[in-house]
Coordinates of C-alpha atoms in Angstrom, one line a residue:
Chain A
M872 CA -34.1 -49.4 -21.8
K873 CA -37.0 -49.3 -19.5
I874 CA -37.4 -50.6 -16.0
K875 CA -39.8 -53.3 -17.1
D876 CA -37.1 -54.7 -19.3
I877 CA -34.7 -55.4 -16.5
G878 CA -37.1 -56.0 -13.7
E879 CA -36.9 -55.3 -10.0
Q880 CA -33.7 -57.4 -9.4
G881 CA -31.9 -55.9 -12.5
L882 CA -32.8 -52.4 -11.2
L883 CA -31.8 -53.2 -7.5
K884 CA -28.4 -54.2 -8.8
K885 CA -27.8 -50.9 -10.5
I886 CA -29.1 -49.0 -7.5
Q887 CA -27.0 -50.9 -5.0
S888 CA -23.9 -49.1 -6.7
F889 CA -25.1 -46.0 -5.0
C890 CA -25.2 -47.5 -1.5
P891 CA -22.1 -48.3 0.8
H892 CA -21.1 -51.8 0.1
D893 CA -21.0 -53.0 3.8
I894 CA -24.6 -52.0 4.2
I895 CA -26.3 -54.1 1.5
G896 CA -27.7 -57.6 1.8
D897 CA -29.6 -57.9 5.0
D898 CA -33.2 -57.1 6.1
A899 CA -32.3 -53.6 7.5
A900 CA -29.2 -51.5 7.9
V901 CA -27.3 -51.2 11.1
L902 CA -25.9 -47.8 12.2
S903 CA -23.9 -46.5 15.0
P904 CA -25.1 -43.2 16.0
D905 CA -23.1 -40.9 18.5
S906 CA -24.1 -42.4 22.0
Q907 CA -24.2 -38.9 23.4
K908 CA -26.7 -37.5 21.0
Q909 CA -30.3 -37.8 20.4
L910 CA -31.7 -39.3 17.2
V911 CA -33.8 -37.0 14.7
V912 CA -36.0 -38.6 12.1
T913 CA -38.0 -36.9 9.2
T914 CA -39.9 -38.2 6.1
D915 CA -40.9 -36.5 2.9
V916 CA -42.9 -38.0 -0.1
L917 CA -42.6 -36.5 -3.5
V918 CA -45.0 -37.5 -6.3
D919 CA -44.6 -37.2 -10.2
G920 CA -46.9 -34.5 -11.4
V921 CA -47.3 -33.0 -7.9
H922 CA -43.9 -32.2 -6.7
F923 CA -41.9 -32.5 -9.9
S924 CA -42.3 -33.0 -13.5
D925 CA -40.3 -33.5 -16.7
V926 CA -40.8 -29.8 -17.6
T927 CA -39.3 -28.4 -14.4
T928 CA -37.2 -31.1 -12.9
P929 CA -34.7 -33.2 -14.6
P930 CA -34.3 -36.6 -12.8
H931 CA -30.9 -35.6 -11.3
S932 CA -32.6 -32.6 -9.8
V933 CA -35.6 -34.7 -8.5
G934 CA -33.1 -36.7 -6.5
W935 CA -31.3 -33.7 -5.4
R936 CA -34.5 -31.9 -4.2
A937 CA -35.9 -35.0 -2.5
I938 CA -32.7 -35.2 -0.4
A939 CA -32.5 -31.5 0.1
A940 CA -36.0 -31.3 1.6
N941 CA -35.1 -34.0 4.3
L942 CA -31.6 -32.6 5.1
S943 CA -33.2 -29.2 5.5
D944 CA -35.6 -30.6 8.1
L945 CA -32.6 -31.9 10.0
A946 CA -30.9 -28.6 9.8
A947 CA -34.0 -27.0 11.1
M948 CA -33.7 -29.2 14.2
G949 CA -30.2 -28.3 14.6
A950 CA -29.2 -31.9 13.7
S951 CA -26.4 -33.2 11.5
P952 CA -27.3 -36.0 8.9
L953 CA -26.6 -39.6 9.8
A954 CA -28.1 -41.6 6.9
V955 CA -31.2 -41.7 4.5
T956 CA -33.4 -44.5 3.2
V957 CA -35.2 -44.3 -0.2
G958 CA -38.6 -45.9 -0.9
L959 CA -39.5 -45.8 -4.6
A960 CA -42.6 -46.7 -6.4
L961 CA -41.7 -46.6 -10.1
D962 CA -43.7 -46.7 -13.4
G963 CA -42.3 -49.7 -15.4
E964 CA -42.3 -47.5 -18.5
L965 CA -39.8 -45.2 -16.9
S966 CA -36.2 -45.4 -18.4
V967 CA -33.6 -47.1 -16.3
D968 CA -31.4 -44.0 -17.2
W969 CA -34.1 -41.8 -15.4
V970 CA -33.7 -43.8 -12.2
E971 CA -29.9 -43.9 -12.4
Q972 CA -29.7 -40.0 -13.0
M973 CA -32.0 -39.6 -9.9
Y974 CA -29.7 -41.7 -7.7
Q975 CA -26.8 -39.7 -9.1
G976 CA -28.6 -36.4 -8.0
M977 CA -29.2 -38.0 -4.6
S978 CA -25.6 -39.1 -4.3
S979 CA -24.2 -35.7 -5.3
I980 CA -26.0 -33.9 -2.4
L981 CA -25.4 -36.5 0.1
A982 CA -21.7 -36.7 -0.8
E983 CA -21.4 -32.9 0.1
H984 CA -22.7 -33.8 3.5
N985 CA -20.8 -37.1 4.2
T986 CA -24.2 -38.9 4.2
A987 CA -25.2 -42.2 2.5
I988 CA -28.2 -44.2 1.4
V989 CA -28.4 -47.1 3.9
G990 CA -31.6 -48.8 2.7
G991 CA -34.8 -48.6 0.9
D992 CA -37.3 -50.3 -1.1
I993 CA -38.5 -50.4 -4.8
C994 CA -41.8 -51.4 -6.1
R995 CA -44.0 -50.7 -9.3
S996 CA -46.7 -48.2 -9.5
S997 CA -48.3 -46.4 -12.3
V998 CA -47.2 -43.0 -10.6
T999 CA -43.6 -42.5 -9.8
T1000 CA -43.2 -41.7 -6.0
V1001 CA -40.2 -41.0 -4.0
S1002 CA -40.3 -41.3 -0.2
I1003 CA -37.1 -40.3 1.8
T1004 CA -36.5 -40.8 5.4
A1005 CA -33.5 -38.9 6.8
L1006 CA -31.9 -39.8 10.2
G1007 CA -29.9 -37.2 12.0
Q1008 CA -28.3 -36.7 15.4
V1009 CA -28.0 -33.7 17.8
S1010 CA -26.8 -33.0 21.2
P1011 CA -29.8 -32.4 23.5
K1012 CA -28.6 -28.7 24.1
H1013 CA -28.5 -28.0 20.3
I1014 CA -32.0 -28.9 19.4
I1015 CA -33.9 -26.1 17.6
R1016 CA -37.7 -26.1 18.4
R1017 CA -40.5 -24.1 17.1
S1018 CA -42.1 -23.5 20.5
T1019 CA -39.6 -21.6 22.4
A1020 CA -39.7 -18.0 20.8
Q1021 CA -40.4 -15.0 23.1
P1022 CA -41.6 -11.5 22.6
G1023 CA -38.8 -9.1 21.6
E1024 CA -36.7 -11.5 19.7
L1025 CA -35.3 -10.9 16.2
I1026 CA -36.4 -13.0 13.4
V1027 CA -33.4 -13.7 11.1
V1028 CA -33.5 -15.5 7.9
T1029 CA -30.8 -17.3 6.1
G1030 CA -30.3 -16.5 2.4
D1031 CA -33.2 -15.5 -0.1
H1032 CA -36.8 -16.3 -0.2
G1033 CA -39.0 -16.5 -3.3
M1034 CA -36.2 -17.5 -5.5
S1035 CA -37.2 -21.1 -5.9
R1036 CA -40.6 -20.0 -6.9
G1037 CA -39.2 -17.6 -9.5
G1038 CA -37.1 -20.4 -10.9
L1039 CA -40.3 -22.5 -11.2
E1040 CA -42.0 -19.8 -13.0
L1041 CA -39.2 -19.4 -15.6
L1042 CA -39.3 -23.2 -16.1
L1043 CA -43.1 -23.3 -16.5
N1044 CA -43.1 -20.2 -18.8
P1045 CA -40.1 -20.1 -20.9
S1046 CA -41.2 -17.0 -22.6
L1047 CA -40.9 -15.2 -19.2
G1048 CA -37.9 -13.3 -18.1
T1049 CA -36.2 -13.1 -21.5
N1050 CA -34.8 -9.8 -20.5
L1051 CA -32.9 -11.7 -17.5
P1052 CA -29.1 -11.8 -17.9
Q1053 CA -28.2 -15.6 -18.1
Q1054 CA -26.3 -15.3 -14.8
Q1055 CA -29.4 -13.9 -13.0
R1056 CA -31.7 -16.6 -14.7
D1057 CA -29.3 -19.2 -13.5
I1058 CA -29.6 -18.1 -9.8
F1059 CA -33.4 -18.6 -10.1
L1060 CA -33.2 -21.9 -11.8
S1061 CA -30.6 -23.2 -9.4
A1062 CA -32.6 -22.0 -6.4
H1063 CA -35.5 -24.4 -7.7
Q1064 CA -33.7 -27.3 -9.0
Y1065 CA -30.6 -27.5 -6.5
P1066 CA -31.6 -26.0 -3.3
Q1067 CA -28.9 -26.1 -0.5
P1068 CA -30.1 -27.2 2.9
R1069 CA -28.5 -25.0 5.4
L1070 CA -26.4 -27.6 7.2
D1071 CA -23.4 -25.4 6.6
L1072 CA -24.7 -23.0 9.4
L1073 CA -25.1 -25.7 12.1
R1074 CA -21.8 -25.1 13.7
Y1075 CA -22.4 -21.4 14.0
L1076 CA -25.9 -22.1 15.5
W1077 CA -24.5 -24.6 17.9
E1078 CA -22.0 -22.0 19.0
I1079 CA -24.7 -19.4 19.7
M1080 CA -26.7 -22.1 21.6
E1081 CA -23.9 -22.6 24.0
T1082 CA -25.1 -19.3 25.6
T1083 CA -28.8 -18.7 24.4
V1084 CA -31.8 -20.5 22.9
I1085 CA -32.6 -20.4 19.2
T1086 CA -36.1 -21.0 18.0
G1087 CA -36.9 -21.9 14.3
M1088 CA -37.8 -24.0 11.5
D1089 CA -37.1 -24.2 7.7
S1090 CA -38.9 -22.3 5.2
S1091 CA -40.0 -25.3 2.9
D1092 CA -43.6 -24.2 2.8
G1093 CA -42.8 -20.3 2.6
L1094 CA -41.3 -17.7 4.8
G1095 CA -44.9 -16.6 5.8
D1096 CA -45.9 -20.0 6.8
A1097 CA -42.7 -20.5 8.9
V1098 CA -43.3 -17.3 10.8
L1099 CA -47.0 -18.2 11.3
Q1100 CA -46.0 -21.8 12.5
I1101 CA -43.4 -20.4 14.9
C1102 CA -46.0 -17.8 16.2
A1103 CA -48.6 -20.5 16.6
S1104 CA -46.2 -22.9 18.5
S1105 CA -44.7 -20.1 20.6
G1106 CA -47.8 -18.2 21.3
V1107 CA -46.3 -14.9 20.1
G1108 CA -46.9 -12.4 17.3
A1109 CA -44.4 -11.2 14.7
Q1110 CA -43.7 -8.4 12.4
I1111 CA -42.0 -8.9 9.1
Q1112 CA -40.1 -6.1 7.5
L1113 CA -40.2 -6.9 3.9
S1114 CA -37.9 -4.1 2.9
S1115 CA -35.1 -5.7 4.8
L1116 CA -35.3 -8.8 2.5
S1117 CA -33.1 -8.3 -0.6
S1118 CA -34.9 -10.8 -2.6
V1119 CA -38.1 -8.6 -2.7
S1120 CA -36.2 -6.0 -4.7
M1121 CA -34.5 -8.5 -6.8
I1122 CA -37.7 -10.2 -7.8
S1123 CA -39.6 -6.9 -8.3
Q1124 CA -36.8 -5.8 -10.8
W1125 CA -37.3 -8.7 -13.1
F1126 CA -40.9 -9.7 -12.4
S1127 CA -43.4 -7.5 -10.6
A1128 CA -43.8 -6.1 -7.0
E1129 CA -46.9 -8.3 -6.7
Q1130 CA -45.0 -11.5 -7.6
A1131 CA -42.2 -10.4 -5.4
L1132 CA -44.4 -10.2 -2.2
N1133 CA -46.3 -13.4 -3.1
W1134 CA -43.2 -15.5 -3.9
V1135 CA -41.2 -14.3 -0.9
L1136 CA -43.9 -14.9 1.5
Y1137 CA -45.6 -17.9 0.1
G1138 CA -43.5 -19.3 -2.7
G1139 CA -41.9 -22.0 -0.4
E1140 CA -39.2 -24.6 -1.2
D1141 CA -36.3 -22.3 -0.5
F1142 CA -35.1 -24.5 2.2
E1143 CA -33.8 -21.7 4.2
L1144 CA -33.9 -21.4 8.0
V1145 CA -36.2 -18.9 9.8
L1146 CA -34.7 -18.4 13.2
C1147 CA -35.6 -16.2 16.4
L1148 CA -32.7 -15.0 18.4
R1149 CA -32.8 -13.6 21.8
E1150 CA -30.2 -10.9 21.6
K1151 CA -28.9 -8.8 18.7
R1152 CA -25.3 -9.3 17.8
K1153 CA -23.2 -7.4 15.3
N1154 CA -22.6 -10.2 12.7
W1155 CA -25.0 -13.0 13.3
L1156 CA -23.7 -15.7 11.2
Chain B
M421 CA -66.4 -37.5 3.4
K422 CA -63.6 -37.5 0.9
I423 CA -60.0 -36.3 1.5
K424 CA -60.4 -33.6 -1.0
D425 CA -63.2 -32.2 1.1
I426 CA -61.2 -31.5 4.3
G427 CA -57.9 -31.0 2.6
E428 CA -54.3 -31.8 3.8
Q429 CA -54.5 -29.8 6.9
G430 CA -57.9 -31.3 7.8
L431 CA -56.6 -34.7 7.4
L432 CA -53.3 -34.0 9.3
K433 CA -55.4 -33.0 12.3
K434 CA -57.2 -36.3 12.3
I435 CA -53.9 -38.3 11.8
Q436 CA -52.1 -36.4 14.5
S437 CA -54.5 -38.0 17.1
F438 CA -52.6 -41.3 16.1
C439 CA -49.2 -39.8 17.1
P440 CA -47.8 -39.2 20.5
H441 CA -48.7 -35.7 21.6
D442 CA -45.2 -34.5 22.5
I443 CA -43.7 -35.5 19.0
I444 CA -45.9 -33.2 16.9
G445 CA -45.1 -29.8 15.7
D446 CA -41.4 -29.7 14.7
D447 CA -39.6 -30.2 11.4
A448 CA -38.7 -33.7 12.7
A449 CA -39.0 -36.0 15.5
V450 CA -36.4 -36.3 18.3
L451 CA -35.8 -39.8 19.8
S452 CA -33.5 -41.1 22.6
P453 CA -32.4 -44.5 21.6
D454 CA -30.4 -46.7 24.1
S455 CA -26.9 -45.5 23.9
Q456 CA -25.5 -49.0 24.4
K457 CA -27.3 -50.2 21.2
Q458 CA -26.9 -50.0 17.5
L459 CA -29.7 -48.3 15.3
V460 CA -31.5 -50.5 12.7
V461 CA -33.4 -49.0 9.9
T462 CA -35.6 -50.4 7.3
T463 CA -38.1 -49.1 4.6
D464 CA -41.0 -50.7 2.9
V465 CA -43.4 -49.2 0.3
L466 CA -46.9 -50.5 -0.5
V467 CA -48.9 -49.5 -3.6
D468 CA -52.8 -49.7 -4.1
G469 CA -53.4 -52.5 -6.7
V470 CA -49.8 -54.0 -6.3
H471 CA -49.6 -54.9 -2.5
F472 CA -53.3 -54.4 -1.5
S473 CA -56.7 -53.9 -2.9
D474 CA -60.2 -53.4 -1.6
V475 CA -61.0 -57.1 -2.5
T476 CA -58.3 -58.6 -0.4
T477 CA -57.3 -55.9 2.2
P478 CA -59.7 -53.7 4.2
P479 CA -58.0 -50.5 5.2
H480 CA -57.4 -51.7 8.9
S481 CA -55.5 -54.6 7.4
V482 CA -53.5 -52.4 4.9
G483 CA -52.1 -50.5 7.9
W484 CA -51.5 -53.6 10.0
R485 CA -49.6 -55.3 7.1
A486 CA -47.5 -52.2 6.2
I487 CA -46.3 -52.0 9.8
A488 CA -45.9 -55.8 10.1
A489 CA -43.7 -56.0 7.2
N490 CA -41.3 -53.5 8.6
L491 CA -41.4 -54.8 12.2
S492 CA -40.6 -58.3 10.7
D493 CA -37.5 -56.8 9.1
L494 CA -36.4 -55.5 12.5
A495 CA -37.2 -59.0 14.1
A496 CA -35.1 -60.6 11.4
M497 CA -32.1 -58.4 12.4
G498 CA -32.6 -59.3 16.0
A499 CA -33.8 -55.7 16.9
S500 CA -36.5 -54.3 19.0
P501 CA -38.7 -51.5 17.5
L502 CA -38.1 -47.9 18.5
A503 CA -40.4 -45.9 16.2
V504 CA -41.9 -45.7 12.7
T505 CA -42.6 -42.9 10.3
V506 CA -45.4 -43.0 7.7
G507 CA -45.2 -41.4 4.2
L508 CA -48.5 -41.2 2.5
A509 CA -49.5 -40.4 -1.0
L510 CA -53.3 -40.3 -1.2
D511 CA -55.9 -40.1 -3.8
G512 CA -58.3 -37.1 -3.0
E513 CA -61.3 -39.3 -3.8
L514 CA -60.4 -41.7 -1.0
S515 CA -62.7 -41.4 2.1
V516 CA -61.3 -39.9 5.2
D517 CA -62.7 -43.0 6.9
W518 CA -60.4 -45.1 4.9
V519 CA -57.4 -43.3 6.0
E520 CA -58.6 -43.2 9.6
Q521 CA -59.1 -47.1 9.6
M522 CA -55.7 -47.6 8.2
Y523 CA -54.1 -45.6 10.9
Q524 CA -56.1 -47.6 13.4
G525 CA -54.7 -50.9 11.8
M526 CA -51.2 -49.3 12.1
S527 CA -51.8 -48.2 15.8
S528 CA -53.2 -51.7 16.8
I529 CA -50.1 -53.5 15.8
L530 CA -47.7 -50.8 17.0
A531 CA -49.5 -50.9 20.4
E532 CA -48.9 -54.5 20.8
H533 CA -45.0 -53.7 20.5
N534 CA -45.1 -50.5 22.4
T535 CA -44.1 -48.5 19.5
A536 CA -45.4 -45.3 18.1
I537 CA -45.7 -43.3 14.8
V538 CA -43.2 -40.4 15.3
G539 CA -43.4 -38.6 11.9
G540 CA -44.4 -38.7 8.4
D541 CA -45.7 -36.8 5.4
I542 CA -49.0 -36.8 3.4
C543 CA -49.5 -35.6 -0.1
R544 CA -51.9 -36.2 -3.0
S545 CA -51.4 -38.7 -5.8
S546 CA -53.7 -40.6 -8.1
V547 CA -52.3 -43.9 -6.6
T548 CA -52.5 -44.5 -2.9
T549 CA -48.8 -45.4 -1.6
V550 CA -47.9 -46.2 1.9
S551 CA -44.3 -45.9 2.8
I552 CA -43.2 -46.9 6.2
T553 CA -39.8 -46.6 7.7
A554 CA -39.2 -48.5 11.0
L555 CA -36.3 -47.7 13.3
G556 CA -35.0 -50.3 15.9
Q557 CA -32.3 -51.0 18.2
V558 CA -30.2 -54.0 18.9
S559 CA -27.1 -54.8 21.1
P560 CA -24.0 -55.6 18.7
K561 CA -23.9 -59.1 19.9
H562 CA -27.5 -59.7 19.1
I563 CA -27.5 -58.8 15.5
I564 CA -28.8 -61.5 13.1
R565 CA -27.2 -61.5 9.7
R566 CA -27.6 -63.6 6.4
S567 CA -24.0 -64.1 5.8
T568 CA -22.8 -66.1 8.9
A569 CA -24.3 -69.6 8.1
Q570 CA -21.9 -72.5 8.2
P571 CA -22.2 -76.1 6.6
G572 CA -23.7 -78.5 9.1
E573 CA -26.2 -76.1 10.6
L574 CA -29.9 -76.8 11.1
I575 CA -32.4 -74.5 9.4
V576 CA -35.2 -73.7 11.7
V577 CA -38.5 -71.8 10.7
T578 CA -40.9 -70.1 13.1
G579 CA -44.6 -70.9 12.4
D580 CA -46.1 -71.9 9.2
H581 CA -45.5 -71.0 5.6
G582 CA -47.8 -70.7 2.6
M583 CA -50.7 -69.6 4.8
S584 CA -50.7 -66.1 3.8
R585 CA -50.8 -67.1 0.1
G586 CA -53.6 -69.4 0.9
G587 CA -55.5 -66.7 2.5
L588 CA -55.0 -64.4 -0.5
E589 CA -56.4 -67.2 -2.7
L590 CA -59.5 -67.6 -0.6
L591 CA -60.0 -63.7 -0.8
L592 CA -59.5 -63.5 -4.5
N593 CA -61.7 -66.6 -5.3
P594 CA -64.5 -66.7 -2.7
S595 CA -65.9 -69.8 -4.4
L596 CA -62.7 -71.7 -3.4
G597 CA -62.4 -73.7 -0.2
T598 CA -66.1 -73.8 0.6
N599 CA -65.4 -77.1 2.1
L600 CA -63.1 -75.5 4.8
P601 CA -64.5 -75.3 8.3
Q602 CA -64.8 -71.6 9.3
Q603 CA -62.0 -71.9 11.9
Q604 CA -59.6 -73.2 9.3
R605 CA -60.6 -70.5 6.9
D606 CA -60.0 -67.8 9.4
I607 CA -56.5 -69.1 10.0
F608 CA -55.7 -68.6 6.4
L609 CA -57.4 -65.2 6.1
S610 CA -55.7 -64.0 9.3
A611 CA -52.4 -65.2 8.1
H612 CA -52.9 -62.9 5.0
Q613 CA -54.6 -59.9 6.6
Y614 CA -53.0 -59.8 10.0
P615 CA -49.4 -61.3 10.0
Q616 CA -47.5 -61.2 13.2
P617 CA -43.9 -60.1 13.1
R618 CA -41.9 -62.6 15.2
L619 CA -40.6 -59.9 17.7
D620 CA -42.1 -62.2 20.4
L621 CA -39.1 -64.6 19.8
L622 CA -36.4 -62.1 20.3
R623 CA -35.6 -62.6 23.9
Y624 CA -35.3 -66.4 23.2
L625 CA -33.0 -65.5 20.2
W626 CA -30.9 -63.1 22.4
E627 CA -30.4 -65.9 25.0
I628 CA -29.2 -68.4 22.4
M629 CA -26.8 -65.7 21.0
E630 CA -25.1 -65.4 24.4
T631 CA -23.3 -68.6 23.4
T632 CA -23.6 -69.1 19.8
V633 CA -24.2 -67.3 16.3
I634 CA -27.6 -67.3 14.8
T635 CA -27.9 -66.5 11.1
G636 CA -31.2 -65.6 9.4
M637 CA -33.7 -63.4 7.8
D638 CA -37.6 -63.1 7.5
S639 CA -39.6 -65.1 4.9
S640 CA -41.3 -61.9 3.5
D641 CA -40.5 -63.0 -0.2
G642 CA -41.1 -66.7 0.7
L643 CA -39.3 -69.6 2.5
G644 CA -37.5 -70.6 -0.7
D645 CA -36.2 -67.1 -1.4
A646 CA -35.0 -66.9 2.3
V647 CA -33.1 -70.1 2.2
L648 CA -31.6 -69.0 -1.3
Q649 CA -30.6 -65.6 0.1
I650 CA -29.0 -67.1 3.1
C651 CA -27.2 -69.6 1.1
A652 CA -25.9 -66.9 -1.4
S653 CA -24.9 -64.6 1.4
S654 CA -23.1 -67.3 3.4
G655 CA -21.8 -69.2 0.4
V656 CA -23.3 -72.6 1.6
G657 CA -25.9 -74.9 0.1
A658 CA -29.0 -76.1 1.9
Q659 CA -31.5 -79.0 1.9
I660 CA -35.2 -78.4 2.7
Q661 CA -37.2 -81.3 4.2
L662 CA -40.7 -80.3 3.2
S663 CA -42.2 -83.3 5.1
S664 CA -41.1 -81.6 8.4
L665 CA -43.3 -78.5 7.5
S666 CA -46.8 -79.0 8.9
S667 CA -48.3 -76.4 6.7
V668 CA -47.5 -78.6 3.5
S669 CA -49.9 -81.3 4.7
M670 CA -52.4 -78.8 6.0
I671 CA -52.6 -76.9 2.6
S672 CA -52.5 -80.2 0.6
Q673 CA -55.6 -81.2 2.6
W674 CA -57.7 -78.2 1.5
F675 CA -56.3 -77.3 -1.7
S676 CA -53.8 -79.4 -3.7
A677 CA -50.3 -81.0 -3.2
E678 CA -49.0 -78.8 -6.1
Q679 CA -50.4 -75.6 -4.5
A680 CA -49.0 -76.6 -1.1
L681 CA -45.5 -76.9 -2.5
N682 CA -45.8 -73.8 -4.4
W683 CA -47.3 -71.6 -1.5
V684 CA -45.0 -72.9 1.2
L685 CA -41.8 -72.2 -0.8
Y686 CA -42.9 -69.2 -3.0
G687 CA -46.1 -67.7 -1.4
G688 CA -44.2 -65.1 0.7
E689 CA -45.7 -62.6 3.1
D690 CA -45.8 -65.0 6.1
F691 CA -43.2 -62.8 7.9
E692 CA -41.8 -65.8 9.8
L693 CA -38.1 -66.1 10.6
V694 CA -35.8 -68.5 8.8
L695 CA -32.9 -69.2 11.1
C696 CA -29.7 -71.3 10.9
L697 CA -28.5 -72.7 14.2
R698 CA -25.1 -74.2 15.0
E699 CA -26.1 -76.9 17.4
K700 CA -29.2 -78.9 17.9
R701 CA -31.0 -78.4 21.2
K702 CA -33.9 -80.3 22.7
N703 CA -36.5 -77.5 22.6
W704 CA -35.3 -74.7 20.5
L705 CA -37.7 -72.0 21.2

């Protein structure tokens, strides 16, 4: 069954089952943010053939990644999620099943973070485009910015970098990495198709911020880009010790040293956090 | 100069001049809504060839209409605007000038309502797509819903309906309406290219809502659709007295009686408000 067979109204009905019942049916959604907190807002647009494709990204993963990218931006600001809206431009030839699976992907990751789709828009287009806006909230003292880094601070990254790019490579070239154990292969694929925004770390970061400033951003455009952006915003320089990043040797082992360096620094879409911390602690996180 | 000539970074630099300086440079924007109010959020997606075209909509008007549609949704909820985000998927062959003019159109209407673009995303696509999310705020007692209409209420519309559809017709068929005086022609064209969201009426509506409930929505999908939606949400019926709508005779005069009926009820995109009021007053607004 294609979208054009059931039309916009038919599709809307199916999609509304993914939204909270009490939010549907007005010109806009009404939310009640915490009155003590500031509002955080971020938008990401994903285009078929540019950010995802049938080869690399099943529809469930398209939905997951679209939400993950936005929740990661909230995490990078120190904010917890409040709600998202979904703007869709869809090819009428697309199957209704594709759209429902994408919404299931969005719902899965949103459920993990107690967040809901509160609004959106659907229209037709020859190119499927997904535009997500995420709203979050944060106490003023817990906002993480890019511009507050100072010389002498330690750069700390959460999780591994380059893994999403490795997963993409495996999906684009199935003949590659045939020597990889299935478990290792799944780690790469999962990093690409089901990245985890680091909202799980917020309570630790907030605790640290009770006594000191944290500077940072997410690594959606790569670890190298994140360090450069923070340096540019803060007016500082940085030194990256690649040997301290475990994914460098992991990727070198299954691919090559050159790919390891390239993917870890410039691969992007790992959605980890790159943080600058004022003082060294024994166990940071 | 085309977008592909200056790339995403070059285009971002130009676009950032349309955003408040202090909001640029982090993963997300931080806002401080009124702590006594509820947050209202709405999203609209516009696609080249579906919602606008070079024939009917110069880029300045594309930007204006994209924002107007979203601000109208806020007005329809009784909410005043707080901020917007802009997600853009752009064809690399598009001229940089087109994009700048579109942003000028967005800025013009936003300036009239003391609102700013606080975030967004740009990416490439073969089909230009504009996705706007507008944030507003409203006191709980001033929220306008669709579901609270009761039998015996009066349906009141702001402004004229069918005019935007008339303007579209003149733009699509330049040979039409050659008997129209220029001033009359401009009223139709302006209704289509530069619709005004009815935020100007909010303070009057809020005043009325101090003593009684107002039900309503905007007429973005047509006056007929708005009345049907309110009836369905509220579980009531309605009677429309077409003779009381001045645009019916105005459109009949220059086009035909059949077009007048069709455009007034089903034309859409007039972005007026359709309201149900509990008691008759001498001068409503």
